[in-house]
Amino acid sequence: MMDELLEEMIDPAPSREDAARRRRAWATGSILALAAVGVASLTTSALFTDQDSLTGRISTGTLVLGAQGATFDVPVEGLAPGGSVIAPVQVSNTGSLELRYAVSLSAATAEGTPGRGDTGSGDLRQQLRARVFASADCTGTVLGDTATATAEFGLPTNAAEPAAIVGNPATGFQEGDRVLPGVNGTETLCVRVDMAAAAGNEYQNTAADLTFRLDSEQTVNNP
């Protein structure tokens, strides 16, 4: 009994008011702790998100050069010294990109017409001159000419490397290159071929095949 009395004097039991106050403080702390847990849950929960995309197709353009014509209407009796023939040529761009083009020429020998007598021994290419005009009737501005400062007549003969007569087939802009806009850009040129008036009998019943090559390239991003 003495020991219990001494213990109560040293560490007296809390009063009822103190016990109630402690319970309220504990309850308040618990509520605050729960509230803190609730806030943390709200701030770390999943977020609403959205995503969208756009797709645009990139496609390359086309470069399509076409040429029609160049069929020489040779007289029935054939071409005679001092004579000439013409042929309109329509050049078109059916692609989508603007282009520029050049015209080159090479000529090859061919057989004479059967039934017209013996074939001459001369190379007809040496007696011909070709010109390209900017009009359909071979008048006006001359765009190209095979005549040189040293020879009025004579056609280029290297089929592997045709000679440029309008512009230059090298890439990039060259003096004389012709420009056609994309999608139905067209122009009509005219080729005229003359035979030297001084051509002799060795050129009777001879022939030559003329090949005009058109080289084109895009103009955009190609100065």
PDB file of C-alpha atoms in Angstrom:
ATOM      1  CA  MET A   1       0.000   0.000   0.000  1.00  0.00           C
ATOM      2  CA  MET A   2       2.831   2.354   0.834  1.00  0.00           C
ATOM      3  CA  ASP A   3       4.459   1.652  -2.518  1.00  0.00           C
ATOM      4  CA  GLU A   4       1.258   2.454  -4.435  1.00  0.00           C
ATOM      5  CA  LEU A   5       0.832   5.686  -2.482  1.00  0.00           C
ATOM      6  CA  LEU A   6       4.375   6.759  -3.232  1.00  0.00           C
ATOM      7  CA  GLU A   7       3.881   5.945  -6.991  1.00  0.00           C
ATOM      8  CA  GLU A   8       0.737   8.070  -7.133  1.00  0.00           C
ATOM      9  CA  MET A   9       2.534  10.946  -5.482  1.00  0.00           C
ATOM     10  CA  ILE A  10       5.452  10.689  -7.964  1.00  0.00           C
ATOM     11  CA  ASP A  11       3.362  10.090 -11.107  1.00  0.00           C
ATOM     12  CA  PRO A  12      -0.212  11.041 -10.405  1.00  0.00           C
ATOM     13  CA  ALA A  13      -2.951   9.674 -12.764  1.00  0.00           C
ATOM     14  CA  PRO A  14      -4.207  12.226 -15.269  1.00  0.00           C
ATOM     15  CA  SER A  15      -7.485  13.880 -14.543  1.00  0.00           C
ATOM     16  CA  ARG A  16     -10.521  13.188 -16.693  1.00  0.00           C
ATOM     17  CA  GLU A  17     -10.171  16.602 -18.371  1.00  0.00           C
ATOM     18  CA  ASP A  18      -6.572  15.833 -19.339  1.00  0.00           C
ATOM     19  CA  ALA A  19      -7.552  12.477 -20.772  1.00  0.00           C
ATOM     20  CA  ALA A  20     -10.334  14.020 -22.840  1.00  0.00           C
ATOM     21  CA  ARG A  21      -7.983  16.731 -24.078  1.00  0.00           C
ATOM     22  CA  ARG A  22      -5.441  14.141 -25.156  1.00  0.00           C
ATOM     23  CA  ARG A  23      -8.074  12.152 -27.024  1.00  0.00           C
ATOM     24  CA  ARG A  24      -9.200  15.274 -28.904  1.00  0.00           C
ATOM     25  CA  ALA A  25      -5.605  16.129 -29.813  1.00  0.00           C
ATOM     26  CA  TRP A  26      -4.998  12.586 -31.104  1.00  0.00           C
ATOM     27  CA  ALA A  27      -8.175  12.674 -33.140  1.00  0.00           C
ATOM     28  CA  THR A  28      -7.236  16.045 -34.657  1.00  0.00           C
ATOM     29  CA  GLY A  29      -3.768  14.744 -35.563  1.00  0.00           C
ATOM     30  CA  SER A  30      -5.304  11.705 -37.186  1.00  0.00           C
ATOM     31  CA  ILE A  31      -7.657  13.872 -39.243  1.00  0.00           C
ATOM     32  CA  LEU A  32      -4.795  16.103 -40.367  1.00  0.00           C
ATOM     33  CA  ALA A  33      -2.751  13.080 -41.340  1.00  0.00           C
ATOM     34  CA  LEU A  34      -5.634  11.662 -43.352  1.00  0.00           C
ATOM     35  CA  ALA A  35      -6.172  15.035 -45.008  1.00  0.00           C
ATOM     36  CA  ALA A  36      -2.522  15.102 -46.010  1.00  0.00           C
ATOM     37  CA  VAL A  37      -2.848  11.651 -47.499  1.00  0.00           C
ATOM     38  CA  GLY A  38      -5.906  12.804 -49.428  1.00  0.00           C
ATOM     39  CA  VAL A  39      -4.085  15.833 -50.930  1.00  0.00           C
ATOM     40  CA  ALA A  40      -1.166  13.656 -51.960  1.00  0.00           C
ATOM     41  CA  SER A  41      -3.529  11.259 -53.674  1.00  0.00           C
ATOM     42  CA  LEU A  42      -5.160  14.078 -55.650  1.00  0.00           C
ATOM     43  CA  THR A  43      -1.887  15.547 -56.861  1.00  0.00           C
ATOM     44  CA  THR A  44      -0.385  12.240 -58.044  1.00  0.00           C
ATOM     45  CA  SER A  45      -3.430  10.719 -59.712  1.00  0.00           C
ATOM     46  CA  ALA A  46      -3.679  10.117 -63.532  1.00  0.00           C
ATOM     47  CA  LEU A  47      -3.930  13.183 -65.836  1.00  0.00           C
ATOM     48  CA  PHE A  48      -6.268  13.725 -68.747  1.00  0.00           C
ATOM     49  CA  THR A  49      -4.201  13.829 -71.959  1.00  0.00           C
ATOM     50  CA  ASP A  50      -4.908  14.176 -75.669  1.00  0.00           C
ATOM     51  CA  GLN A  51      -2.950  13.655 -78.881  1.00  0.00           C
ATOM     52  CA  ASP A  52      -3.534  14.509 -82.519  1.00  0.00           C
ATOM     53  CA  SER A  53      -1.528  14.160 -85.730  1.00  0.00           C
ATOM     54  CA  LEU A  54      -1.464  15.569 -89.256  1.00  0.00           C
ATOM     55  CA  THR A  55      -0.205  13.711 -92.311  1.00  0.00           C
ATOM     56  CA  GLY A  56       0.785  15.449 -95.539  1.00  0.00           C
ATOM     57  CA  ARG A  57       2.062  13.571 -98.576  1.00  0.00           C
ATOM     58  CA  ILE A  58       5.214  14.725-100.347  1.00  0.00           C
ATOM     59  CA  SER A  59       5.575  13.596-103.941  1.00  0.00           C
ATOM     60  CA  THR A  60       8.116  14.369-106.602  1.00  0.00           C
ATOM     61  CA  GLY A  61       7.269  16.133-109.837  1.00  0.00           C
ATOM     62  CA  THR A  62       7.800  14.762-113.304  1.00  0.00           C
ATOM     63  CA  LEU A  63       9.779  15.831-116.311  1.00  0.00           C
ATOM     64  CA  VAL A  64       8.259  14.563-119.559  1.00  0.00           C
ATOM     65  CA  LEU A  65       9.442  16.048-122.833  1.00  0.00           C
ATOM     66  CA  GLY A  66       7.823  15.086-126.117  1.00  0.00           C
ATOM     67  CA  ALA A  67       8.508  16.012-129.729  1.00  0.00           C
ATOM     68  CA  GLN A  68       6.356  15.409-132.761  1.00  0.00           C
ATOM     69  CA  GLY A  69       6.984  16.144-136.393  1.00  0.00           C
ATOM     70  CA  ALA A  70      10.344  16.438-138.156  1.00  0.00           C
ATOM     71  CA  THR A  71       9.129  14.440-141.146  1.00  0.00           C
ATOM     72  CA  PHE A  72      10.709  16.149-144.124  1.00  0.00           C
ATOM     73  CA  ASP A  73       8.384  16.494-147.100  1.00  0.00           C
ATOM     74  CA  VAL A  74      10.956  15.868-149.817  1.00  0.00           C
ATOM     75  CA  PRO A  75       9.762  16.697-153.357  1.00  0.00           C
ATOM     76  CA  VAL A  76       8.761  13.720-155.479  1.00  0.00           C
ATOM     77  CA  GLU A  77      11.733  14.194-157.765  1.00  0.00           C
ATOM     78  CA  GLY A  78      14.047  14.451-154.769  1.00  0.00           C
ATOM     79  CA  LEU A  79      16.137  17.236-153.376  1.00  0.00           C
ATOM     80  CA  ALA A  80      18.223  19.067-155.958  1.00  0.00           C
ATOM     81  CA  PRO A  81      21.273  21.295-155.489  1.00  0.00           C
ATOM     82  CA  GLY A  82      20.163  24.665-154.127  1.00  0.00           C
ATOM     83  CA  GLY A  83      16.875  23.197-152.852  1.00  0.00           C
ATOM     84  CA  SER A  84      15.514  23.022-149.328  1.00  0.00           C
ATOM     85  CA  VAL A  85      12.936  21.162-147.236  1.00  0.00           C
ATOM     86  CA  ILE A  86      11.253  22.186-143.970  1.00  0.00           C
ATOM     87  CA  ALA A  87       9.631  20.304-141.107  1.00  0.00           C
ATOM     88  CA  PRO A  88       7.634  21.816-138.213  1.00  0.00           C
ATOM     89  CA  VAL A  89       8.380  20.258-134.825  1.00  0.00           C
ATOM     90  CA  GLN A  90       6.053  20.585-131.837  1.00  0.00           C
ATOM     91  CA  VAL A  91       7.820  20.304-128.488  1.00  0.00           C
ATOM     92  CA  SER A  92       5.651  19.703-125.434  1.00  0.00           C
ATOM     93  CA  ASN A  93       6.071  19.363-121.687  1.00  0.00           C
ATOM     94  CA  THR A  94       3.473  16.989-120.302  1.00  0.00           C
ATOM     95  CA  GLY A  95       5.128  16.732-116.898  1.00  0.00           C
ATOM     96  CA  SER A  96       4.427  18.867-113.840  1.00  0.00           C
ATOM     97  CA  LEU A  97       7.784  20.655-113.591  1.00  0.00           C
ATOM     98  CA  GLU A  98       9.074  23.517-115.692  1.00  0.00           C
ATOM     99  CA  LEU A  99      11.922  22.360-117.889  1.00  0.00           C
ATOM    100  CA  ARG A 100      14.539  23.675-120.247  1.00  0.00           C
ATOM    101  CA  TYR A 101      15.820  21.765-123.216  1.00  0.00           C
ATOM    102  CA  ALA A 102      18.473  21.770-125.890  1.00  0.00           C
ATOM    103  CA  VAL A 103      18.535  20.320-129.403  1.00  0.00           C
ATOM    104  CA  SER A 104      21.462  18.344-130.792  1.00  0.00           C
ATOM    105  CA  LEU A 105      21.933  16.821-134.232  1.00  0.00           C
ATOM    106  CA  SER A 106      23.787  13.974-135.826  1.00  0.00           C
ATOM    107  CA  ALA A 107      23.512  12.595-139.368  1.00  0.00           C
ATOM    108  CA  ALA A 108      24.212   9.215-140.899  1.00  0.00           C
ATOM    109  CA  THR A 109      24.516   8.110-144.510  1.00  0.00           C
ATOM    110  CA  ALA A 110      21.676   6.101-146.014  1.00  0.00           C
ATOM    111  CA  GLU A 111      20.960   4.185-149.188  1.00  0.00           C
ATOM    112  CA  GLY A 112      19.649   6.038-152.224  1.00  0.00           C
ATOM    113  CA  THR A 113      16.181   5.348-153.611  1.00  0.00           C
ATOM    114  CA  PRO A 114      15.980   2.137-155.661  1.00  0.00           C
ATOM    115  CA  GLY A 115      14.902   2.597-159.294  1.00  0.00           C
ATOM    116  CA  ARG A 116      16.358   6.064-159.659  1.00  0.00           C
ATOM    117  CA  GLY A 117      19.562   5.050-161.294  1.00  0.00           C
ATOM    118  CA  ASP A 118      23.001   4.433-159.883  1.00  0.00           C
ATOM    119  CA  THR A 119      23.745   5.725-156.433  1.00  0.00           C
ATOM    120  CA  GLY A 120      26.296   8.504-156.307  1.00  0.00           C
ATOM    121  CA  SER A 121      29.588   8.132-154.462  1.00  0.00           C
ATOM    122  CA  GLY A 122      29.346  11.377-152.531  1.00  0.00           C
ATOM    123  CA  ASP A 123      28.515  11.740-148.823  1.00  0.00           C
ATOM    124  CA  LEU A 124      25.359  13.837-148.877  1.00  0.00           C
ATOM    125  CA  ARG A 125      25.960  15.035-145.314  1.00  0.00           C
ATOM    126  CA  GLN A 126      28.778  17.210-146.603  1.00  0.00           C
ATOM    127  CA  GLN A 127      26.370  19.148-148.832  1.00  0.00           C
ATOM    128  CA  LEU A 128      23.600  19.857-146.290  1.00  0.00           C
ATOM    129  CA  ARG A 129      22.942  22.650-143.837  1.00  0.00           C
ATOM    130  CA  ALA A 130      20.361  22.488-141.033  1.00  0.00           C
ATOM    131  CA  ARG A 131      18.763  25.385-139.198  1.00  0.00           C
ATOM    132  CA  VAL A 132      16.175  25.538-136.432  1.00  0.00           C
ATOM    133  CA  PHE A 133      13.723  28.428-136.367  1.00  0.00           C
ATOM    134  CA  ALA A 134      11.465  29.725-133.591  1.00  0.00           C
ATOM    135  CA  SER A 135       8.401  29.726-135.868  1.00  0.00           C
ATOM    136  CA  ALA A 136       6.379  26.918-137.443  1.00  0.00           C
ATOM    137  CA  ASP A 137       7.091  28.090-141.020  1.00  0.00           C
ATOM    138  CA  CYS A 138      10.886  28.398-140.768  1.00  0.00           C
ATOM    139  CA  THR A 139      10.949  32.195-140.959  1.00  0.00           C
ATOM    140  CA  GLY A 140      12.146  34.801-138.536  1.00  0.00           C
ATOM    141  CA  THR A 141      14.458  34.073-135.619  1.00  0.00           C
ATOM    142  CA  VAL A 142      17.067  31.363-136.127  1.00  0.00           C
ATOM    143  CA  LEU A 143      17.691  29.420-132.925  1.00  0.00           C
ATOM    144  CA  GLY A 144      20.437  27.175-134.235  1.00  0.00           C
ATOM    145  CA  ASP A 145      22.537  26.640-137.356  1.00  0.00           C
ATOM    146  CA  THR A 146      25.025  23.968-138.379  1.00  0.00           C
ATOM    147  CA  ALA A 147      26.964  26.473-140.501  1.00  0.00           C
ATOM    148  CA  THR A 148      30.281  27.530-139.028  1.00  0.00           C
ATOM    149  CA  ALA A 149      32.739  30.288-139.689  1.00  0.00           C
ATOM    150  CA  THR A 150      34.748  27.947-141.926  1.00  0.00           C
ATOM    151  CA  ALA A 151      32.003  25.930-143.640  1.00  0.00           C
ATOM    152  CA  GLU A 152      28.470  26.807-144.662  1.00  0.00           C
ATOM    153  CA  PHE A 153      27.553  23.196-145.396  1.00  0.00           C
ATOM    154  CA  GLY A 154      28.287  19.989-143.564  1.00  0.00           C
ATOM    155  CA  LEU A 155      26.328  18.131-140.869  1.00  0.00           C
ATOM    156  CA  PRO A 156      27.750  16.610-137.666  1.00  0.00           C
ATOM    157  CA  THR A 157      28.398  12.907-138.144  1.00  0.00           C
ATOM    158  CA  ASN A 158      29.161  11.563-134.657  1.00  0.00           C
ATOM    159  CA  ALA A 159      26.047   9.656-133.561  1.00  0.00           C
ATOM    160  CA  ALA A 160      27.575   8.959-130.135  1.00  0.00           C
ATOM    161  CA  GLU A 161      28.014  12.675-129.434  1.00  0.00           C
ATOM    162  CA  PRO A 162      25.464  14.736-131.414  1.00  0.00           C
ATOM    163  CA  ALA A 163      26.416  18.368-131.911  1.00  0.00           C
ATOM    164  CA  ALA A 164      24.367  20.943-130.012  1.00  0.00           C
ATOM    165  CA  ILE A 165      22.620  23.365-132.344  1.00  0.00           C
ATOM    166  CA  VAL A 166      20.037  24.896-129.960  1.00  0.00           C
ATOM    167  CA  GLY A 167      21.255  25.567-126.437  1.00  0.00           C
ATOM    168  CA  ASN A 168      23.503  23.042-124.748  1.00  0.00           C
ATOM    169  CA  PRO A 169      22.604  19.647-123.248  1.00  0.00           C
ATOM    170  CA  ALA A 170      24.991  20.195-120.333  1.00  0.00           C
ATOM    171  CA  THR A 171      23.209  20.549-116.980  1.00  0.00           C
ATOM    172  CA  GLY A 172      22.527  24.012-115.671  1.00  0.00           C
ATOM    173  CA  PHE A 173      21.462  27.039-117.671  1.00  0.00           C
ATOM    174  CA  GLN A 174      23.272  27.419-120.965  1.00  0.00           C
ATOM    175  CA  GLU A 175      22.909  30.180-123.533  1.00  0.00           C
ATOM    176  CA  GLY A 176      20.161  29.299-125.987  1.00  0.00           C
ATOM    177  CA  ASP A 177      18.357  26.717-123.824  1.00  0.00           C
ATOM    178  CA  ARG A 178      14.595  26.686-124.396  1.00  0.00           C
ATOM    179  CA  VAL A 179      12.204  26.833-121.403  1.00  0.00           C
ATOM    180  CA  LEU A 180       8.788  25.184-121.256  1.00  0.00           C
ATOM    181  CA  PRO A 181       6.404  25.531-118.295  1.00  0.00           C
ATOM    182  CA  GLY A 182       5.037  22.380-116.708  1.00  0.00           C
ATOM    183  CA  VAL A 183       1.654  20.861-117.597  1.00  0.00           C
ATOM    184  CA  ASN A 184       0.902  21.386-121.288  1.00  0.00           C
ATOM    185  CA  GLY A 185       3.681  23.855-122.037  1.00  0.00           C
ATOM    186  CA  THR A 186       4.275  23.676-125.784  1.00  0.00           C
ATOM    187  CA  GLU A 187       6.052  25.471-128.595  1.00  0.00           C
ATOM    188  CA  THR A 188       6.464  24.786-132.307  1.00  0.00           C
ATOM    189  CA  LEU A 189       9.857  24.997-133.932  1.00  0.00           C
ATOM    190  CA  CYS A 190      10.799  24.458-137.556  1.00  0.00           C
ATOM    191  CA  VAL A 191      13.770  22.652-139.060  1.00  0.00           C
ATOM    192  CA  ARG A 192      15.043  23.701-142.475  1.00  0.00           C
ATOM    193  CA  VAL A 193      17.570  21.665-144.439  1.00  0.00           C
ATOM    194  CA  ASP A 194      19.298  23.213-147.466  1.00  0.00           C
ATOM    195  CA  MET A 195      21.427  21.506-150.103  1.00  0.00           C
ATOM    196  CA  ALA A 196      24.461  23.293-151.481  1.00  0.00           C
ATOM    197  CA  ALA A 197      23.914  24.744-154.947  1.00  0.00           C
ATOM    198  CA  ALA A 198      27.399  23.647-155.952  1.00  0.00           C
ATOM    199  CA  ALA A 199      26.836  19.927-155.230  1.00  0.00           C
ATOM    200  CA  GLY A 200      28.059  17.798-158.182  1.00  0.00           C
ATOM    201  CA  ASN A 201      26.845  14.653-159.922  1.00  0.00           C
ATOM    202  CA  GLU A 202      28.430  12.406-157.283  1.00  0.00           C
ATOM    203  CA  TYR A 203      25.572  13.378-154.973  1.00  0.00           C
ATOM    204  CA  GLN A 204      22.819  12.123-157.253  1.00  0.00           C
ATOM    205  CA  ASN A 205      20.560   9.512-155.617  1.00  0.00           C
ATOM    206  CA  THR A 206      22.272   9.764-152.221  1.00  0.00           C
ATOM    207  CA  ALA A 207      20.576  10.031-148.856  1.00  0.00           C
ATOM    208  CA  ALA A 208      21.194  10.929-145.220  1.00  0.00           C
ATOM    209  CA  ASP A 209      19.298  10.274-141.989  1.00  0.00           C
ATOM    210  CA  LEU A 210      19.124  13.252-139.633  1.00  0.00           C
ATOM    211  CA  THR A 211      18.565  12.583-135.929  1.00  0.00           C
ATOM    212  CA  PHE A 212      17.561  15.451-133.674  1.00  0.00           C
ATOM    213  CA  ARG A 213      17.996  14.741-129.960  1.00  0.00           C
ATOM    214  CA  LEU A 214      16.224  16.830-127.332  1.00  0.00           C
ATOM    215  CA  ASP A 215      17.725  16.840-123.822  1.00  0.00           C
ATOM    216  CA  SER A 216      15.698  18.345-120.999  1.00  0.00           C
ATOM    217  CA  GLU A 217      16.214  19.121-117.317  1.00  0.00           C
ATOM    218  CA  GLN A 218      14.249  20.714-114.484  1.00  0.00           C
ATOM    219  CA  THR A 219      14.699  24.429-113.870  1.00  0.00           C
ATOM    220  CA  VAL A 220      13.656  24.565-110.207  1.00  0.00           C
ATOM    221  CA  ASN A 221      16.674  24.451-107.878  1.00  0.00           C
ATOM    222  CA  ASN A 222      18.862  24.168-110.972  1.00  0.00           C
ATOM    223  CA  PRO A 223      20.339  27.562-111.818  1.00  0.00           C
TER     224      PRO A 223
END
